[in-house]
Structure formats: structure tokens, C-alpha cells
mmCIF file of C-alpha atoms and ligand atoms in Angstrom:
data_model
loop_
_atom_site.group_PDB
_atom_site.id
_atom_site.type_symbol
_atom_site.label_atom_id
_atom_site.label_comp_id
_atom_site.label_asym_id
_atom_site.label_seq_id
_atom_site.Cartn_x
_atom_site.Cartn_y
_atom_site.Cartn_z
ATOM 1 C CA MET A 1 23.574 31.436 50.837
ATOM 2 C CA THR A 2 20.561 30.175 52.821
ATOM 3 C CA ALA A 3 16.888 30.987 52.541
ATOM 4 C CA GLY A 4 16.286 31.797 56.041
ATOM 5 C CA PRO A 5 13.878 30.267 58.541
ATOM 6 C CA VAL A 6 11.691 27.003 57.776
ATOM 7 C CA LYS A 7 8.309 27.901 56.436
ATOM 8 C CA LEU A 8 5.226 25.575 56.866
ATOM 9 C CA ALA A 9 2.823 25.002 53.813
ATOM 10 C CA PRO A 10 -0.149 23.379 54.931
ATOM 11 C CA SER A 11 -1.519 21.626 51.463
ATOM 12 C CA LEU A 12 -5.337 22.694 50.906
ATOM 13 C CA LEU A 13 -5.404 19.024 49.109
ATOM 14 C CA ALA A 14 -6.487 17.539 52.455
ATOM 15 C CA ALA A 15 -8.873 19.974 53.594
ATOM 16 C CA ASP A 16 -12.644 19.807 53.619
ATOM 17 C CA PHE A 17 -13.359 20.865 50.107
ATOM 18 C CA ALA A 18 -17.015 21.759 51.361
ATOM 19 C CA ALA A 19 -15.638 24.422 53.801
ATOM 20 C CA LEU A 20 -12.294 25.450 52.037
ATOM 21 C CA GLY A 21 -12.882 29.192 53.260
ATOM 22 C CA ASP A 22 -12.629 27.894 56.853
ATOM 23 C CA ALA A 23 -9.644 25.972 56.106
ATOM 24 C CA VAL A 24 -7.960 28.831 54.318
ATOM 25 C CA ARG A 25 -8.544 31.006 57.566
ATOM 26 C CA ALA A 26 -7.318 28.216 60.075
ATOM 27 C CA VAL A 27 -4.191 27.659 58.357
ATOM 28 C CA GLU A 28 -3.156 31.410 58.829
ATOM 29 C CA GLN A 29 -4.815 31.729 62.207
ATOM 30 C CA ALA A 30 -2.678 28.851 63.338
ATOM 31 C CA GLY A 31 0.705 30.639 62.130
ATOM 32 C CA ALA A 32 1.561 28.886 58.997
ATOM 33 C CA GLU A 33 3.407 31.153 56.648
ATOM 34 C CA TRP A 34 2.503 29.587 53.129
ATOM 35 C CA LEU A 35 -0.485 28.060 51.841
ATOM 36 C CA HIS A 36 0.184 25.224 49.315
ATOM 37 C CA LEU A 37 -2.210 24.769 46.360
ATOM 38 C CA ASP A 38 -2.156 21.429 44.604
ATOM 39 C CA VAL A 39 -3.519 21.839 40.979
ATOM 40 C CA MET A 40 -4.070 18.694 39.213
ATOM 41 C CA ASP A 41 -5.262 18.203 35.740
ATOM 42 C CA GLY A 42 -6.103 14.551 35.395
ATOM 43 C CA HIS A 43 -3.478 14.047 32.714
ATOM 44 C CA PHE A 44 -0.097 14.674 34.039
ATOM 45 C CA VAL A 45 -1.315 12.931 37.329
ATOM 46 C CA PRO A 46 -4.374 10.630 37.690
ATOM 47 C CA ASN A 47 -6.545 13.231 39.700
ATOM 48 C CA LEU A 48 -8.241 16.587 39.450
ATOM 49 C CA THR A 49 -8.698 19.192 42.045
ATOM 50 C CA PHE A 50 -9.187 22.791 41.512
ATOM 51 C CA GLY A 51 -8.147 25.693 39.319
ATOM 52 C CA PRO A 52 -7.838 29.719 39.053
ATOM 53 C CA PRO A 53 -11.699 30.398 39.934
ATOM 54 C CA ILE A 54 -11.119 28.657 43.413
ATOM 55 C CA ILE A 55 -7.858 30.163 44.097
ATOM 56 C CA ALA A 56 -9.018 33.544 43.412
ATOM 57 C CA ALA A 57 -12.330 33.196 45.421
ATOM 58 C CA VAL A 58 -10.101 32.158 48.319
ATOM 59 C CA ARG A 59 -7.212 34.533 47.884
ATOM 60 C CA PRO A 60 -8.829 37.467 49.737
ATOM 61 C CA LEU A 61 -9.147 35.371 52.892
ATOM 62 C CA SER A 62 -5.533 34.782 53.759
ATOM 63 C CA GLY A 63 -2.303 36.861 53.740
ATOM 64 C CA CYS A 64 -0.257 33.512 53.602
ATOM 65 C CA VAL A 65 2.060 33.090 50.538
ATOM 66 C CA PHE A 66 0.025 31.214 47.966
ATOM 67 C CA ASP A 67 2.095 28.610 46.733
ATOM 68 C CA ALA A 68 0.610 26.829 43.624
ATOM 69 C CA HIS A 69 2.060 23.505 42.612
ATOM 70 C CA LEU A 70 0.637 22.899 39.019
ATOM 71 C CA MET A 71 0.478 18.959 38.406
ATOM 72 C CA VAL A 72 -0.650 19.782 34.833
ATOM 73 C CA GLU A 73 0.703 19.240 31.356
ATOM 74 C CA ARG A 74 1.551 22.234 29.252
ATOM 75 C CA PRO A 75 1.923 24.585 32.249
ATOM 76 C CA GLU A 76 3.360 27.289 30.165
ATOM 77 C CA ASP A 77 -0.051 27.856 28.605
ATOM 78 C CA LEU A 78 -1.935 28.045 32.132
ATOM 79 C CA VAL A 79 0.549 30.051 34.104
ATOM 80 C CA PRO A 80 -0.959 33.643 33.463
ATOM 81 C CA ASP A 81 -4.547 32.410 34.828
ATOM 82 C CA TYR A 82 -2.673 31.448 38.131
ATOM 83 C CA VAL A 83 -0.804 34.855 38.355
ATOM 84 C CA ARG A 84 -4.042 36.497 37.601
ATOM 85 C CA ALA A 85 -5.515 34.351 40.384
ATOM 86 C CA GLY A 86 -3.196 36.071 43.009
ATOM 87 C CA VAL A 87 -0.396 33.256 43.663
ATOM 88 C CA ASN A 88 2.602 34.319 45.173
ATOM 89 C CA ALA A 89 4.611 31.451 43.956
ATOM 90 C CA LEU A 90 4.239 29.183 41.064
ATOM 91 C CA THR A 91 5.775 25.672 40.672
ATOM 92 C CA ILE A 92 5.839 23.716 37.377
ATOM 93 C CA HIS A 93 6.957 20.310 36.673
ATOM 94 C CA ALA A 94 10.200 19.881 34.875
ATOM 95 C CA GLU A 95 8.832 16.575 33.320
ATOM 96 C CA VAL A 96 6.278 18.485 31.324
ATOM 97 C CA CYS A 97 7.969 21.911 30.385
ATOM 98 C CA PRO A 98 10.321 21.857 27.503
ATOM 99 C CA HIS A 99 10.864 25.657 27.915
ATOM 100 C CA LEU A 100 11.662 25.977 31.566
ATOM 101 C CA HIS A 101 14.014 28.764 31.102
ATOM 102 C CA ARG A 102 11.540 31.020 29.264
ATOM 103 C CA THR A 103 8.735 30.082 31.647
ATOM 104 C CA LEU A 104 10.754 30.773 34.880
ATOM 105 C CA ARG A 105 12.005 34.055 33.374
ATOM 106 C CA TRP A 106 8.177 35.110 32.592
ATOM 107 C CA LEU A 107 7.102 34.289 36.203
ATOM 108 C CA ARG A 108 9.641 36.459 37.744
ATOM 109 C CA GLU A 109 8.702 39.087 35.470
ATOM 110 C CA GLN A 110 5.200 39.046 36.748
ATOM 111 C CA GLY A 111 6.592 39.408 40.257
ATOM 112 C CA VAL A 112 5.615 35.682 41.140
ATOM 113 C CA ARG A 113 8.306 33.405 42.783
ATOM 114 C CA ALA A 114 9.336 30.840 40.146
ATOM 115 C CA GLY A 115 9.564 27.201 41.098
ATOM 116 C CA VAL A 116 10.271 23.979 39.470
ATOM 117 C CA ALA A 117 9.290 20.649 40.834
ATOM 118 C CA LEU A 118 10.997 17.184 40.339
ATOM 119 C CA ASN A 119 9.209 13.769 40.584
ATOM 120 C CA PRO A 120 10.969 11.301 42.636
ATOM 121 C CA ALA A 121 12.279 9.436 39.346
ATOM 122 C CA THR A 122 13.334 13.018 37.986
ATOM 123 C CA SER A 123 17.221 13.787 38.153
ATOM 124 C CA LEU A 124 18.393 17.206 39.776
ATOM 125 C CA SER A 125 20.175 17.728 36.465
ATOM 126 C CA ALA A 126 16.793 18.777 35.158
ATOM 127 C CA ILE A 127 17.376 22.044 36.981
ATOM 128 C CA GLU A 128 20.889 22.672 36.615
ATOM 129 C CA GLU A 129 21.064 25.132 33.861
ATOM 130 C CA VAL A 130 18.242 27.210 35.239
ATOM 131 C CA ILE A 131 19.461 27.604 38.667
ATOM 132 C CA PRO A 132 19.819 31.206 38.497
ATOM 133 C CA GLU A 133 16.441 31.633 37.345
ATOM 134 C CA LEU A 134 14.973 29.810 40.267
ATOM 135 C CA ASP A 135 13.265 30.901 43.600
ATOM 136 C CA LEU A 136 12.075 27.495 44.440
ATOM 137 C CA VAL A 137 12.846 23.805 44.061
ATOM 138 C CA LEU A 138 10.001 21.411 44.994
ATOM 139 C CA ILE A 139 11.363 17.906 45.642
ATOM 140 C CA MET A 140 8.455 15.421 45.513
ATOM 141 C CA THR A 141 8.831 12.884 48.115
ATOM 142 C CA VAL A 142 6.048 10.998 46.933
ATOM 143 C CA ASN A 143 4.707 10.289 43.495
ATOM 144 C CA PRO A 144 2.317 12.975 42.966
ATOM 145 C CA GLY A 145 -1.296 12.785 42.651
ATOM 146 C CA PHE A 146 -2.673 12.035 45.943
ATOM 147 C CA GLY A 147 -2.424 13.019 49.294
ATOM 148 C CA GLY A 148 -1.813 10.696 52.290
ATOM 149 C CA GLN A 149 1.081 8.686 50.944
ATOM 150 C CA ALA A 150 4.284 7.470 52.388
ATOM 151 C CA PHE A 151 7.352 9.285 52.299
ATOM 152 C CA ILE A 152 10.003 8.106 50.071
ATOM 153 C CA HIS A 153 13.084 7.536 52.309
ATOM 154 C CA GLY A 154 15.627 7.320 49.584
ATOM 155 C CA MET A 155 14.549 11.231 48.735
ATOM 156 C CA LEU A 156 16.458 12.335 51.898
ATOM 157 C CA ASP A 157 19.621 12.070 49.869
ATOM 158 C CA LYS A 158 18.266 13.714 46.975
ATOM 159 C CA ILE A 159 17.191 16.919 49.164
ATOM 160 C CA ARG A 160 20.897 17.070 50.428
ATOM 161 C CA ARG A 161 22.280 16.771 46.897
ATOM 162 C CA CYS A 162 20.015 19.571 45.689
ATOM 163 C CA ARG A 163 21.212 21.661 48.783
ATOM 164 C CA ASN A 164 24.748 21.269 47.755
ATOM 165 C CA LEU A 165 23.980 22.107 44.226
ATOM 166 C CA LEU A 166 22.075 25.356 45.114
ATOM 167 C CA ASP A 167 24.659 26.348 47.671
ATOM 168 C CA ARG A 168 27.717 25.566 45.224
ATOM 169 C CA ALA A 169 25.788 27.742 42.657
ATOM 170 C CA GLY A 170 25.215 30.740 45.365
ATOM 171 C CA SER A 171 21.680 30.176 44.890
ATOM 172 C CA GLY A 172 19.257 31.469 47.656
ATOM 173 C CA ALA A 173 16.419 29.243 46.303
ATOM 174 C CA GLU A 174 13.976 27.687 48.755
ATOM 175 C CA ILE A 175 14.023 23.896 48.942
ATOM 176 C CA SER A 176 10.168 22.720 49.375
ATOM 177 C CA VAL A 177 9.497 19.112 50.143
ATOM 178 C CA ASP A 178 6.091 17.717 49.379
ATOM 179 C CA GLY A 179 4.695 14.250 50.068
ATOM 180 C CA GLY A 180 4.292 12.160 53.410
ATOM 181 C CA ILE A 181 5.611 14.965 55.628
ATOM 182 C CA GLY A 182 4.847 15.184 59.213
ATOM 183 C CA PRO A 183 6.227 15.546 62.579
ATOM 184 C CA HIS A 184 8.077 12.052 62.366
ATOM 185 C CA ASN A 185 10.367 13.451 59.358
ATOM 186 C CA ALA A 186 10.033 16.916 59.426
ATOM 187 C CA ALA A 187 13.587 17.255 61.508
ATOM 188 C CA ALA A 188 15.165 14.890 59.121
ATOM 189 C CA VAL A 189 14.206 16.844 55.905
ATOM 190 C CA VAL A 190 15.212 20.149 57.630
ATOM 191 C CA ARG A 191 18.582 18.824 58.329
ATOM 192 C CA ALA A 192 18.953 17.690 54.647
ATOM 193 C CA GLY A 193 18.486 21.387 53.651
ATOM 194 C CA ALA A 194 14.727 21.719 53.143
ATOM 195 C CA THR A 195 13.426 25.372 53.856
ATOM 196 C CA VAL A 196 9.653 24.724 53.111
ATOM 197 C CA LEU A 197 7.677 21.962 54.451
ATOM 198 C CA VAL A 198 4.248 20.914 52.549
ATOM 199 C CA ALA A 199 2.098 18.846 54.492
ATOM 200 C CA GLY A 200 -1.654 17.726 53.910
ATOM 201 C CA SER A 201 -2.820 14.911 55.913
ATOM 202 C CA ALA A 202 -0.273 15.924 59.019
ATOM 203 C CA VAL A 203 -2.204 19.273 59.218
ATOM 204 C CA PHE A 204 -5.821 18.543 57.978
ATOM 205 C CA GLY A 205 -5.804 15.024 59.422
ATOM 206 C CA SER A 206 -4.483 15.765 62.632
ATOM 207 C CA PRO A 207 -6.867 14.360 65.397
ATOM 208 C CA GLY A 208 -6.496 17.699 67.676
ATOM 209 C CA GLY A 209 -7.318 19.906 64.400
ATOM 210 C CA VAL A 210 -5.310 22.259 62.006
ATOM 211 C CA ALA A 211 -3.824 24.230 64.828
ATOM 212 C CA ALA A 212 -2.416 21.183 66.766
ATOM 213 C CA GLY A 213 -1.234 19.617 63.381
ATOM 214 C CA ILE A 214 0.761 22.790 62.749
ATOM 215 C CA ARG A 215 1.815 23.164 66.090
ATOM 216 C CA ALA A 216 3.516 19.475 66.123
ATOM 217 C CA LEU A 217 5.395 20.207 62.799
ATOM 218 C CA ARG A 218 6.632 23.683 64.272
ATOM 219 C CA THR A 219 7.890 21.783 67.457
ATOM 220 C CA ALA A 220 9.598 19.223 65.274
ATOM 221 C CA VAL A 221 11.347 21.858 63.227
ATOM 222 C CA VAL A 222 12.551 24.326 65.923
ATOM 223 C CA ALA A 223 14.186 21.386 67.557
ATOM 224 C CA VAL A 224 16.709 21.326 64.739
ATOM 225 C CA GLN A 225 17.117 25.150 63.853
HETATM 226 C C1 DX5 B 1 0.522 15.105 46.094
HETATM 227 C C2 DX5 B 1 0.703 16.807 46.398
HETATM 228 C C3 DX5 B 1 1.060 16.971 47.731
HETATM 229 C C4 DX5 B 1 -0.132 16.261 48.747
HETATM 230 C C5 DX5 B 1 0.693 16.034 49.988
HETATM 231 O O1 DX5 B 1 0.619 15.156 44.746
HETATM 232 O O2 DX5 B 1 1.577 17.468 45.707
HETATM 233 O O3 DX5 B 1 1.091 18.329 48.081
HETATM 234 O O4 DX5 B 1 -1.094 17.245 49.081
HETATM 235 O O5 DX5 B 1 -0.251 15.420 50.987
HETATM 236 P P1 DX5 B 1 0.511 14.688 52.148
HETATM 237 O O6 DX5 B 1 1.099 15.823 53.135
HETATM 238 O O7 DX5 B 1 -0.747 14.047 52.870
HETATM 239 O O8 DX5 B 1 1.371 13.701 51.579
HETATM 240 ZN ZN1 ZN B 2 2.018 19.482 46.147
#
């Protein structure tokens, strides 16, 4: 079972926070399907970003799938606020959620796509027992906390193994890859099995602007589809 064509998910983390609304609009205008929202709590990761009020404020500006990536401790206590803020997909980290099954089920009951993120050091076995509850697996290809880091090459094999695991289970869950993704490695991660590409610096740091950054990623992906 496959999850369909590859989606691009520009990460707002790399945008100019003084002009968030413009960034959100630019991503949709340039044809990205998803918008990736990196929520950091200063505990699970050594950085702080934004939370439900900011997501709710920009929600009306875009029809993109709002894809929140919660890099926070005790995510099960916080998910209702993100659902109310209007996200469409919510991804929590396996490392900080002892009740994954319950939380994923609850998310789906709210009509939100349920996702689990895995740090580079976390084994795929962390999701094995909850595959039927999953709409999305997010493979971290950097250690979370900051944008602009280099892709960890060894994660390509993890993406491949994740694809096999999901296929064997008959799962249609998306595989999202996050960290150090750009036109130079987009084809390789798609070949390995990724269906959602998160990209911060490659989009917002593109010398030609957001539209050029998204175009370059799309060109790289289309070549292998
Ligand atoms: C890292 C975040 C990523 C980050 C990606 O902790 O989860 O989504 O924004 O940024 P780039 O694409 O610059 O590596
Ligand atoms: Zn992210």
C-alpha cells in the first residue's frame, strides 16, 4: 500500500518570525501541500519556538495541511490545545510518550492525522506495536532542536526499513523525513520510501526566495516519481 504522491512540507522554523503571515501565504502560493510547524518546549529539545496561539493566528491564512511536530515533553497533556488551534496532522515523539497507543487513538477520534516521530537514535521498534493507529511516521534525519543541520546519511537505511515495516503491515501511513533535506538529497529519500519532505532552510534560505526553493525540491522529486 502506498501513500500517494510526495508532499512538500516547508518548515516555518526557518521563516522570518517578524513576518510569519507572509511566510505562511508564500508557502501555499508556491504550491506546497503541507506546512510544517515545529513546536519546541526548551526541555525535550534545547530551544523554544511557538505554540497554539500563533498556530491559530496563521491558520486562516492557508489551506495547506497544518502538520505540527511537537518536540515537547508530556505531549499527551498538550495535544488538545493543538487540535483546537486547527492542525490537521499532529506528530508526537515516541521518546516522551509512554501512552502512544492511547494518544494516537485520541488524535484520530478528533479527526486529526496521528503521527509518531523518532529521533535518530530511536529504533523503529518503538512504532511496531502501534502501526494500525498511525497515519504518519516522522523519521528525524537530524537531532531535533535546530534548523540548518546536516542530514545524517545513515538515516537513509532507516527510511528504507520503515517503508518495509509499513508495507509488510499493509499500512498506508506517510513517511515524513525531517532535517537537512534539500534538492541534493530529496531524490534519495524519496527512493528510500519517504512521502513527505520537510524542509526549512532549503525553502526559506533559498537565495531565489520561497518559490524557487520549493521549485528546486519539486524538480528533484519529480525526477524519481
Ligand atoms: C528540527 C526541526 C526541523 C527543522 C528542519 O528540529 O524538526 O523541522 O526545521 O530544518 P532544516 O530543513 O533547515 O534542517
Ligand atoms: Zn520538524
